[in-house]
XYZ file of C-alpha atoms in Angstrom:
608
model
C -10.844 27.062 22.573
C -13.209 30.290 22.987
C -12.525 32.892 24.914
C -14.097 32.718 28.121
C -13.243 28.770 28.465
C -9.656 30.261 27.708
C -9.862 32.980 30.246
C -10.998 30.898 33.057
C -8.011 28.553 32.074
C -5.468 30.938 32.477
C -6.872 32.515 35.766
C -6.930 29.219 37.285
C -3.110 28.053 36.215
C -1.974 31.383 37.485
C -3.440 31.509 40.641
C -2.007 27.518 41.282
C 0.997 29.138 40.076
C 1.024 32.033 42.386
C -0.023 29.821 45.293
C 2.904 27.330 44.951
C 5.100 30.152 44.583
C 4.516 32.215 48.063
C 4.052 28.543 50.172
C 6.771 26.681 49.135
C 8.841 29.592 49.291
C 7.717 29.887 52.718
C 8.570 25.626 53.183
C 12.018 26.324 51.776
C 12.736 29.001 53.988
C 11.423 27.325 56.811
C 11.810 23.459 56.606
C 11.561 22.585 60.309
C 8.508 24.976 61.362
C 5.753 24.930 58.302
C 3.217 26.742 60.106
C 1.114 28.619 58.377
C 0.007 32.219 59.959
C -2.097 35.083 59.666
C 1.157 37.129 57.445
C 1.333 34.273 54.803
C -2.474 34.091 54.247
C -3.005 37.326 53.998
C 0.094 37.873 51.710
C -0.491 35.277 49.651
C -4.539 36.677 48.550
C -2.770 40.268 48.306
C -0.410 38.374 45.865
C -3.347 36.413 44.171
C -5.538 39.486 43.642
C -2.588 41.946 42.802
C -1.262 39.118 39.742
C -4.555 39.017 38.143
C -5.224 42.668 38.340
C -1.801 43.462 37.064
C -2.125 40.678 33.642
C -5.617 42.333 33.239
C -4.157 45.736 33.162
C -0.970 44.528 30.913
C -3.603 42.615 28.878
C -1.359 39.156 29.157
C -4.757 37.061 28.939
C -5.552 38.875 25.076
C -2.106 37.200 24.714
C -1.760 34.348 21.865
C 1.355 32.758 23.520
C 2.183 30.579 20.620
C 3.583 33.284 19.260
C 5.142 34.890 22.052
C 8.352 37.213 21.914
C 10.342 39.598 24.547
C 7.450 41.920 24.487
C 5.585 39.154 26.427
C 8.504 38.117 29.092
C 9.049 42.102 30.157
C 5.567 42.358 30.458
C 5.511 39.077 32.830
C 8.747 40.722 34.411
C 6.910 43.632 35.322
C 3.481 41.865 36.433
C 5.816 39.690 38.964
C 8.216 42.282 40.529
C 5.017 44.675 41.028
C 2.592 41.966 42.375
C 5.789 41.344 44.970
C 6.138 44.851 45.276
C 2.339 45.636 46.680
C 2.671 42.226 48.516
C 5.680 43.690 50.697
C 4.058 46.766 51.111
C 0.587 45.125 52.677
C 3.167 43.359 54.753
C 4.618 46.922 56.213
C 1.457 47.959 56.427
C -0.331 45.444 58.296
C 2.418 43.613 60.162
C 4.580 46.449 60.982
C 7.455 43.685 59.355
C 8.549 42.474 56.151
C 9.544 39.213 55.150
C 12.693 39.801 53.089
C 13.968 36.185 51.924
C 10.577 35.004 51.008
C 9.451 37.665 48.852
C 12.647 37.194 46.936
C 12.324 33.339 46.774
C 8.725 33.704 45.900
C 9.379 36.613 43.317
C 11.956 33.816 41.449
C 9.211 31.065 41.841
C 7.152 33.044 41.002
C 8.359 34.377 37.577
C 10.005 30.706 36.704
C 6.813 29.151 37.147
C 5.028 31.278 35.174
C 7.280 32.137 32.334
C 7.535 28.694 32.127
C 4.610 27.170 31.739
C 3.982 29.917 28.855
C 7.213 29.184 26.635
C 6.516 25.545 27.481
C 2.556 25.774 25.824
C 4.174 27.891 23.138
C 6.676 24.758 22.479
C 4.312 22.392 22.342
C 1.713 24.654 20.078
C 5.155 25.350 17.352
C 5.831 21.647 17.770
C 2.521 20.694 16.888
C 2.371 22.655 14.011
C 5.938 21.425 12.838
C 4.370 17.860 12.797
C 0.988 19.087 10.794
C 3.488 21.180 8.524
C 5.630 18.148 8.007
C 3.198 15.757 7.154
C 0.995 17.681 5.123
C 3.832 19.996 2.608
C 7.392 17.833 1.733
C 9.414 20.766 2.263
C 12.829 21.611 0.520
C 16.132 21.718 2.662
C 17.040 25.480 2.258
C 20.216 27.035 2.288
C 20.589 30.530 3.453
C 23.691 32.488 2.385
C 24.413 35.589 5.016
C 23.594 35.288 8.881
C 23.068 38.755 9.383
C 19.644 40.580 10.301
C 18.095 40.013 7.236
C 19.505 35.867 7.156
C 17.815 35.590 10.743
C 14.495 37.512 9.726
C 14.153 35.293 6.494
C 14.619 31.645 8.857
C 12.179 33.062 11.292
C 9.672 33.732 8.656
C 9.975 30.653 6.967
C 9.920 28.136 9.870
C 6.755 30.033 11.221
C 4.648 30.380 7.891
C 3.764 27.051 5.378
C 6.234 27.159 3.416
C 7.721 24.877 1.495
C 10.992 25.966 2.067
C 12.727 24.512 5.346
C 15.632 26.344 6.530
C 18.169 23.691 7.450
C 21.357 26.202 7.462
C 23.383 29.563 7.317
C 26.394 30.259 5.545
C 28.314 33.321 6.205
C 31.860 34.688 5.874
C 31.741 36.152 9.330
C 34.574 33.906 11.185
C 32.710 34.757 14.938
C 29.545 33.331 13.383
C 30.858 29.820 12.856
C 29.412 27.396 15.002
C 27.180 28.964 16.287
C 22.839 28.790 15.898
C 20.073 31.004 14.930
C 16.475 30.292 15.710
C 17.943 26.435 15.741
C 19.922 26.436 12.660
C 23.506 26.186 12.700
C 25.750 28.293 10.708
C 28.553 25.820 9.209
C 31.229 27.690 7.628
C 31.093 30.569 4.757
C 30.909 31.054 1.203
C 33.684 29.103 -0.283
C 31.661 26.029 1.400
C 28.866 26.341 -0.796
C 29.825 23.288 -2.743
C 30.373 20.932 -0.058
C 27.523 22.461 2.286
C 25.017 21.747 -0.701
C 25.840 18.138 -1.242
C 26.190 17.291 2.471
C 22.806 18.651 3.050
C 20.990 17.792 -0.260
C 20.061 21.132 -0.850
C 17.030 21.987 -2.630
C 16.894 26.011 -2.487
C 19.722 28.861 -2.004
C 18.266 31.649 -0.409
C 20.892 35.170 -0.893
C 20.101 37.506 2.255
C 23.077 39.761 2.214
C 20.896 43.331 0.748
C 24.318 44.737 0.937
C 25.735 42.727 -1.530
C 26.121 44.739 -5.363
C 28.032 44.531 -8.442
C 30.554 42.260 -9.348
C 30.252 40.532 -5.904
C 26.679 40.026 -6.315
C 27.394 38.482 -9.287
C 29.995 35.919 -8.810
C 27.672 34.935 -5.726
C 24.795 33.918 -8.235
C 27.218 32.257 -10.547
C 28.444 29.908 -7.737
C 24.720 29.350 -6.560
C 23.514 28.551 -9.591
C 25.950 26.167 -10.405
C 25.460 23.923 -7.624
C 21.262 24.307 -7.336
C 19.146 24.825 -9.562
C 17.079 26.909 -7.269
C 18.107 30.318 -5.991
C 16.164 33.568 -4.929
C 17.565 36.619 -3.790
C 15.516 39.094 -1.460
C 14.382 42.579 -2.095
C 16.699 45.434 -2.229
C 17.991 46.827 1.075
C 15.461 49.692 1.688
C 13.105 47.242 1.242
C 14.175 45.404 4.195
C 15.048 48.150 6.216
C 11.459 49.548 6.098
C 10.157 46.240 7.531
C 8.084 45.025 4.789
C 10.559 42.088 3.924
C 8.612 38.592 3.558
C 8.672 35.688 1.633
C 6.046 36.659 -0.831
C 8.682 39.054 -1.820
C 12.094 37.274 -2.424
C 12.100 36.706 -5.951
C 14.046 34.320 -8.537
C 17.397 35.278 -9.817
C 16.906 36.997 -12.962
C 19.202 38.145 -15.658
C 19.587 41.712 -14.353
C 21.462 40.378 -11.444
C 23.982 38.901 -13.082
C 25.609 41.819 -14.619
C 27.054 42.949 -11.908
C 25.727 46.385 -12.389
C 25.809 48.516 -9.073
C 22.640 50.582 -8.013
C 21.732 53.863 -8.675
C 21.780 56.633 -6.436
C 19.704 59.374 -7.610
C 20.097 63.124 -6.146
C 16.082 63.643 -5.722
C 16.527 67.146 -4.321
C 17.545 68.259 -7.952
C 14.926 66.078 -9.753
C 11.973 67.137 -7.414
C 12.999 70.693 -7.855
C 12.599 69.802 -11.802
C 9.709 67.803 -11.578
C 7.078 68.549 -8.366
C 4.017 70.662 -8.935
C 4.858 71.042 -13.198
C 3.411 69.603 -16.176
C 5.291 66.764 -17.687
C 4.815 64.986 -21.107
C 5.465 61.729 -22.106
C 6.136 61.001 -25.908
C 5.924 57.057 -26.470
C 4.208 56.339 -22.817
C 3.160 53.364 -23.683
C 6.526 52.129 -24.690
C 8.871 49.953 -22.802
C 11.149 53.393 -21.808
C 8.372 55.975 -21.999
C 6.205 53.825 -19.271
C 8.950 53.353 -16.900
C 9.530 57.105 -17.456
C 6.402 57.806 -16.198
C 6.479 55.510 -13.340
C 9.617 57.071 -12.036
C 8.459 60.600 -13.042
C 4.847 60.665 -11.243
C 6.980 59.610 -7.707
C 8.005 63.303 -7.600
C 4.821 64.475 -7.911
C 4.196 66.339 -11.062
C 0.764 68.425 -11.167
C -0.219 67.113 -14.586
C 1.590 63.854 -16.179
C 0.377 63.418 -19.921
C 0.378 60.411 -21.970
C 1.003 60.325 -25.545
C 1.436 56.885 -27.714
C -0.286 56.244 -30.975
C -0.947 52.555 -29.523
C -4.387 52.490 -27.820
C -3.802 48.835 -25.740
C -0.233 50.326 -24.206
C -1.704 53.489 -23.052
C -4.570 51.628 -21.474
C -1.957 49.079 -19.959
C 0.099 51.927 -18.522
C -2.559 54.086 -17.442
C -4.162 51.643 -15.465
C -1.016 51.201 -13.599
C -0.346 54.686 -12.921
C -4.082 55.390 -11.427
C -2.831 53.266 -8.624
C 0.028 55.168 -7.649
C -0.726 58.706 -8.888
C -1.273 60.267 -5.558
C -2.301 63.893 -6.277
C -1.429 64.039 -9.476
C -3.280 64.567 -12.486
C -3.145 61.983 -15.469
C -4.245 62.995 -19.279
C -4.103 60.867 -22.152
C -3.554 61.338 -25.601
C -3.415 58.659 -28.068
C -2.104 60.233 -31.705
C 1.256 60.102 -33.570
C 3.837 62.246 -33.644
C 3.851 62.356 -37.257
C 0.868 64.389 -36.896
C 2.309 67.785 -37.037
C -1.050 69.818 -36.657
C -2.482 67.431 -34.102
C 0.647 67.945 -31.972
C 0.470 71.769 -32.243
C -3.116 71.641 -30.740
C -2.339 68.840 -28.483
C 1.034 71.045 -26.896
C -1.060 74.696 -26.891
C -3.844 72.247 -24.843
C -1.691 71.038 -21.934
C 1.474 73.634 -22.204
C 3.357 71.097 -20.632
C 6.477 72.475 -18.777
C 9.226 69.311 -19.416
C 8.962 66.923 -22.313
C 10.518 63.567 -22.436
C 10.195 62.144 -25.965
C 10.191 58.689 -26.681
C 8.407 57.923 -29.167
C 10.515 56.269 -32.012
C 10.916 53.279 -33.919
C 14.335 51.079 -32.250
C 14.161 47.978 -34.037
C 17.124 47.614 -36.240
C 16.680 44.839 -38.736
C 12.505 45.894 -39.143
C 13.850 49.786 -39.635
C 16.255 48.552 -42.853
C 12.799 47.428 -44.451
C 11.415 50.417 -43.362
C 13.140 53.046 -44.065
C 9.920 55.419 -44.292
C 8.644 54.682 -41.227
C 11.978 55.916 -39.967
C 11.997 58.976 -41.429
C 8.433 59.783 -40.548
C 8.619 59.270 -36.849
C 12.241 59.116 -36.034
C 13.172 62.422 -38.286
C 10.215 64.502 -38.675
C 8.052 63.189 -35.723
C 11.083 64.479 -33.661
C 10.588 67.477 -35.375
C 7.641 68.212 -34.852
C 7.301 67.591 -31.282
C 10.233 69.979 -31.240
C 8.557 72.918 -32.567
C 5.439 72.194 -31.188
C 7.587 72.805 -27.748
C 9.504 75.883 -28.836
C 6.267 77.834 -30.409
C 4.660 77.288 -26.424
C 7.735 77.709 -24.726
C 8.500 74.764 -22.925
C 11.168 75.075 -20.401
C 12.927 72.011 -20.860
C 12.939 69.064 -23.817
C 14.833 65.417 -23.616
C 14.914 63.678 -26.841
C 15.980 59.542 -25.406
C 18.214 58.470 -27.524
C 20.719 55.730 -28.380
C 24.232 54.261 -28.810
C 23.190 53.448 -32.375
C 23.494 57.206 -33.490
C 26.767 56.953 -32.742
C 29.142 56.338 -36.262
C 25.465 54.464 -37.057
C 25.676 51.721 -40.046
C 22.007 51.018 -40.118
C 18.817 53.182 -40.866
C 17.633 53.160 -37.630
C 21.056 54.813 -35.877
C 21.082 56.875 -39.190
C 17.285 58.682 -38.150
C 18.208 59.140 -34.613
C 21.377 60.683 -35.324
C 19.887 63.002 -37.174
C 17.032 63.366 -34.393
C 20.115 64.359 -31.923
C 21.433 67.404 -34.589
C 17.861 68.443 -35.244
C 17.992 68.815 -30.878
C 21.127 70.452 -31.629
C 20.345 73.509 -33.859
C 16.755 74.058 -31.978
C 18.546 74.404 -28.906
C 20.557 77.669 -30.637
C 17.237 78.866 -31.709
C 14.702 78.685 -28.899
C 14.321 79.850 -25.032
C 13.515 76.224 -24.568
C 16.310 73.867 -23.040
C 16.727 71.354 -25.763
C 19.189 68.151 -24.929
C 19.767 64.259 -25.766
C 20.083 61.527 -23.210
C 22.095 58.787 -25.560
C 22.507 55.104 -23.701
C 22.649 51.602 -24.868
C 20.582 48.193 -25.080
C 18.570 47.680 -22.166
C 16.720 44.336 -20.790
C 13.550 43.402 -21.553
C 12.433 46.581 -24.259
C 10.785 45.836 -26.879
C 13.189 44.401 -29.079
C 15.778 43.401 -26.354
C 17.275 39.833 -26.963
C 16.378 38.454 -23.624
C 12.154 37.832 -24.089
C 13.593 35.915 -27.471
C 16.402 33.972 -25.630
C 13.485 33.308 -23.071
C 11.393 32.304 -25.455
C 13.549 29.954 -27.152
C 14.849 28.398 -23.817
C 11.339 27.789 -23.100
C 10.720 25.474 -26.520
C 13.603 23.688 -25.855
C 16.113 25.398 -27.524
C 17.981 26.082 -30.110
C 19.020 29.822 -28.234
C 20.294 31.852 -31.767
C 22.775 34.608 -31.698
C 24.348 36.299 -34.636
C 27.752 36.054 -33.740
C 30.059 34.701 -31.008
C 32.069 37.901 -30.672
C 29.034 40.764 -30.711
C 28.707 42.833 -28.054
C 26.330 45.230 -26.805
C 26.178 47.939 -23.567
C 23.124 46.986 -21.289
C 21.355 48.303 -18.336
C 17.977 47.498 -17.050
C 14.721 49.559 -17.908
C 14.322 51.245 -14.388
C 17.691 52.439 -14.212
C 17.820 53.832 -17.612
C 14.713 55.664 -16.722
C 16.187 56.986 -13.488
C 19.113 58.280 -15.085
C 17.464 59.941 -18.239
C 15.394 61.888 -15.243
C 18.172 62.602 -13.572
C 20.018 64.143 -16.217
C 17.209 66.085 -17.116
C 17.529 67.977 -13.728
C 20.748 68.866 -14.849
C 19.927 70.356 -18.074
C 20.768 73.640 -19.193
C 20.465 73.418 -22.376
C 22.769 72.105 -25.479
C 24.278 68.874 -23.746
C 24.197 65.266 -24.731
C 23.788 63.420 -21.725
C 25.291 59.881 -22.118
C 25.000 57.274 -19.549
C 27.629 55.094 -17.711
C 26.463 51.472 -19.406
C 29.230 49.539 -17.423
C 31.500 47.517 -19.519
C 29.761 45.652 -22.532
C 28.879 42.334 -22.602
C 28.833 39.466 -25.346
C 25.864 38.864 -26.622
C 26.315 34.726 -26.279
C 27.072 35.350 -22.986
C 24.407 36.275 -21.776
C 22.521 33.538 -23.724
C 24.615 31.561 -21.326
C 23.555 33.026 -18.391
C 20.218 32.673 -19.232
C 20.176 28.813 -20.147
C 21.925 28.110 -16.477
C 19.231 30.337 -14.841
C 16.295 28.642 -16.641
C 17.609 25.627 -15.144
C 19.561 24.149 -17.475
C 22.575 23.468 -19.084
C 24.734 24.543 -22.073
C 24.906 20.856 -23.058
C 21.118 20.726 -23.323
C 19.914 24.294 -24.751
C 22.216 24.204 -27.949
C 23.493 27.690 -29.014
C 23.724 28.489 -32.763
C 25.018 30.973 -34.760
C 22.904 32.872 -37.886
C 25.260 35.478 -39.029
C 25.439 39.442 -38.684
C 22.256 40.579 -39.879
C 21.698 43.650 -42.229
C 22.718 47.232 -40.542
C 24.275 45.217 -37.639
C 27.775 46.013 -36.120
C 30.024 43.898 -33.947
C 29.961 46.339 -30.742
C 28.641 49.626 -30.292
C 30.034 53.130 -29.643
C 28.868 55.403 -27.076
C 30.670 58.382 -28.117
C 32.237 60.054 -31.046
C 36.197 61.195 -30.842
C 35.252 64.447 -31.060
C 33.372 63.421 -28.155
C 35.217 62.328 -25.671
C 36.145 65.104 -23.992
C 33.036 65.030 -21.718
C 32.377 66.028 -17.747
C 31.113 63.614 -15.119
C 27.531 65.625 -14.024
C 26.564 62.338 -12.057
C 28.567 59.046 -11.185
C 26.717 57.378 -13.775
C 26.164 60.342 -16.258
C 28.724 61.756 -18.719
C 27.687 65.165 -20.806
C 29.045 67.217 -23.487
C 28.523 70.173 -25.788
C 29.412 70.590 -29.613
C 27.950 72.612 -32.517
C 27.049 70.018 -34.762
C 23.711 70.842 -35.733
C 21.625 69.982 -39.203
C 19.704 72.542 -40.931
C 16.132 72.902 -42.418
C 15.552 69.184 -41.822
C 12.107 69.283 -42.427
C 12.392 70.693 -45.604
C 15.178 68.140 -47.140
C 12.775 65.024 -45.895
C 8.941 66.321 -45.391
C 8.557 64.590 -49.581
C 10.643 61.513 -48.727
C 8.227 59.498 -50.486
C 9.275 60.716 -53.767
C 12.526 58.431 -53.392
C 12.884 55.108 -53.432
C 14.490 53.226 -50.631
C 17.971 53.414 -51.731
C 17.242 56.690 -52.883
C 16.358 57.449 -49.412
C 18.992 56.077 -47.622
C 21.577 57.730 -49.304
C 19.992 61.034 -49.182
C 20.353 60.312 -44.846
C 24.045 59.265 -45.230
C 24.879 62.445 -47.353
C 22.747 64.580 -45.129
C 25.216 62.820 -42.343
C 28.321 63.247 -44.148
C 27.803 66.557 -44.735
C 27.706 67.730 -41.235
C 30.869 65.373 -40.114
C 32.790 66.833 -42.485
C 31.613 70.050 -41.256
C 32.970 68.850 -37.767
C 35.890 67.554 -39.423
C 37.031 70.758 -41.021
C 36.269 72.866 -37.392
C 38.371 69.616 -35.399
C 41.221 70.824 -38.291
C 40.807 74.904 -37.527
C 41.067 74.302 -34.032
């Protein structure tokens, strides 16, 4: 239907409409003596004329009324009581009189007629559609668990778009809500139904739309989905939804982050924009599965200058090409060398004098560090080093060397080298006008290393899902909110302090091999779990602090720090000819170096 053909339509229903309205308002009031006289007539073409003039000016004929909403029916409101309006005044003004009782009978006609017929060509239009939807997409009976504003956005989307999903009901734990129907769909009891709700209905999808939802809560929710369909998506976080840009291209699948119950963070960005905005920022290791979420998070506060360092050529590229998107005013620089490079990184710090330094750049995997051990040293020990005084000798203001949990008590070479990275922090820090400190946290999912892309990738041939051992445990987060947090504790740096990061409570390692195989869709009968054995440098569970330690203050609800004067010494001149040792030659040459300074700490622990 074009336009004009359209137009003409409309102008033609409403002025039947408008005519019924006035004259059998008129017959109503007036059963016995339907004459018609000079009042009515004119009346009814000041009503006519006023109507159309009125939808022109309110622009009801641009209206699609298929998808009509309340916006529409106040605007018809007002068209009606106005048209009546003018209508009675022509009346005083012409007749010296004014026809009370059938300007308000026609005013009700009037807008009942007229609303009506709209809603009714919107129901039939919906309807239609319904029928083409039906016939051309088999759609799945969806469950949606919460009834609030986001549950009744999400059903309104779905039953007006092509999806396949077919909202069919609500759960919710809200007693008042029981019974009762949104946008057609009935809301049949609350959570602890799930079970019976799912099997009565043959439900195909679970659809979680309570944003509020967090933590442990979240968690047993996803648990109890999953277990009854094999389908379940969650929607965006809550400032997602409360922004308005909620829709179904952005719920997305249940994923392993969810289930550990982890709450979100809440960042203080006064602090970190006051650290970050307008300076020059460097990112060791960019390209890196914690150095690029580091810079995501970082170039959000606007830094003047963000540069990129990573020896790896394909991950800058990847990274940068990500950040040109979103950089906004900021400036992006790029250098690809390694930090083992001591006179590159002198020219490459006295060419950007970058302000803060986040250094990332290191070598994490265990078992491939024990077979390297020099690789270790290089970049892990000395490649620290260097970065270090490459910072001091142009004065940065602050430096944050990203640890982890394996430096703690470490019984592998790769905890062993960034130990030693966290002392060599240490004794720079008493030595320099630059704010040296260590941000120290746990596994997290989906690094490079992380268990979960192998799990994933075993699940996905089938199985068999291999973990070392059915009691190991290990602290996890997810990437973005260790980023956020090793930011955030860099606003709170003064200099000297290990930050270390709330990891929640740890988690076995087959456990969440479980949780995987259920959210991959199947079960633990079918994905067979076996069990190869600690490997080399291993441990059963991980430490986050030291004894000495614990005595720490809460900077941040997720962020621990502490001070101590352990420190190592001329570091660069014990290890710069490591490759005159063998391996084992090596390795014991780190543990004495270690031993040395905890006995050190030991001695002071006894003094005190």
């Amino acid at each position: 239907m074009n336009y004009k053909f359209r137009l003409i339509s409309l102008l033609t229903i409403d002025s039947i409409i408008v005519l019924i309205s006035i004259f059998l308002a008129h017959f109503f009031l007036n059963p016995f003596n339907r004459t018609v006289d000079l009042m009515l007539v004119l009346s009814s073409i000041i009503l006519l004329i006023s109507h159309h003039i009125l939808c022109f000016y309110f622009h009801l004929y641009q209206r699609i009324w298929k998808y009509a909403n309340i916006d529409e029916l106040i605007s018809l409101c007002k068209v009606v009581i106005l048209s009546i309006l003018i209508t009675a005044a022509s009346q005083l003004i012409f007749f010296n009189d004014l026809y009370e009782r059938g300007l308000f009978l026609t005013l009700i006609l009037h807008l009942v007629f007229l609303c009506g017929i709209r809603l009714f060509w919107r129901y039939i239009q919906l309807r239609r559609d319904d029928v083409i939807r039906e016939s051309s997409i088999k759609r799945k009976a969806t469950l949606i668990l919460g009834a609030g504003v986001s549950g009744r956005s999400i059903s309104a989307e779905l039953q007006k778009t092509d999806s396949v999903l077919n909202p069919v009901v609500f759960l919710d734990d809200n007693p008042k809500l029981k019974n009762l129907e949104i946008n057609g769909i009935p809301i049949v009891g609350n959570l602890n139904d799930l079970e019976a709700v799912v099997e009565h209905y043959n439900i195909k999808h679970i659809i979680i739309a309570i944003p509020s939802l967090k933590g442990e809560q979240l968690q047993k929710i996803i648990q109890k989905s999953k277990r009854v369909c094999k389908n379940v998506q969650i929607i965006p976080k809550y400032r997602e939804f409360a922004t308005g840009k909620l829709s179904y291209s952005k719920f997305r699948n249940v994923s392993i982050e969810d289930l550990l119950g982890r709450d979100s963070v809440v960042l203080d960005n006064d602090s970190i924009s006051k650290k970050i905005k307008g300076k020059k920022i460097l990112v060791t290791g960019a390209g890196g599965s914690i150095g690029s979420e580091l810079c995501r998070q970082i170039i959000k506060f606007e830094p003047s200058i963000l540069v990129l360092l990573d020896h790896s050529e394909y991950n800058i590229y990847q990274i940068l090409r990500e950040l040109e998107k979103m950089k906004g005013c900021t400036q992006l620089k790029v250098e690809i060398l390694s930090v083992e490079n001591r006179e590159r990184v002198q020219l490459m710090m006295e060419k950007h004098q970058p302000n803060i330094i986040f250094h990332a750049a290191a070598y994490k995997h265990v078992p491939l560090m024990e077979e390297n051990i020099y690789s270790a040293v290089s970049t892990n020990i000395l490649g620290t080093k260097n970065v270090i005084d490459a910072a001091d000798k142009v004065s940065v203001s602050s430096f944050v060397l990203i640890s982890t949990d394996k430096a703690v008590s470490p019984s592998n070479i790769m905890g062993m080298s960034k130990r030693i990275a966290e002392l060599i922090v240490n004794e720079k820090n008493n030595n320099s006008s630059t704010k040296y400190s260590s941000v120290r946290f746990g596994n997290v999912l989906g690094s490079s290393g992380s268990v979960v892309p192998l799990f994933k990738e075993q699940i996905k041939k089938g199985g068999p899902v291999t973990v070392t051992h059915p009691d190991m445990s290990r602290y996890f987060m997810t990437i973005p909110e260790a980023a956020q947090l090793v930011i955030q504790a860099a606003s709170f740096s003064k200099g000297g302090e290990t930050f270390v990061l709330d990891m929640g409570q740890p988690v076995k390692i087959v456990d969440l091999a479980k949780q995987l195989i259920n959210l991959s869709g199947f079960s633990e009968d079918e994905i067979e779990i076996t069990y190869t054995g600690i490997r080399v440098g291993e441990k059963l569970h991980e430490e986050l602090f030291y004894e000495f330690e614990e005595k720490y203050s809460k900077v941040h609800p997720k962020i621990n720090a502490f001070t101590n004067e352990q420190y190592i010494s001329d570091i660069r001149y014990k290890l710069q000819n490591n490759l005159i040792y063998s391996e084992e030659e090596l390795e014991r040459l780190l543990q004495t170096i270690l031993n040395n300074v905890e006995s050190k700490n030991t001695a002071r622990m006894v003094s005190n």
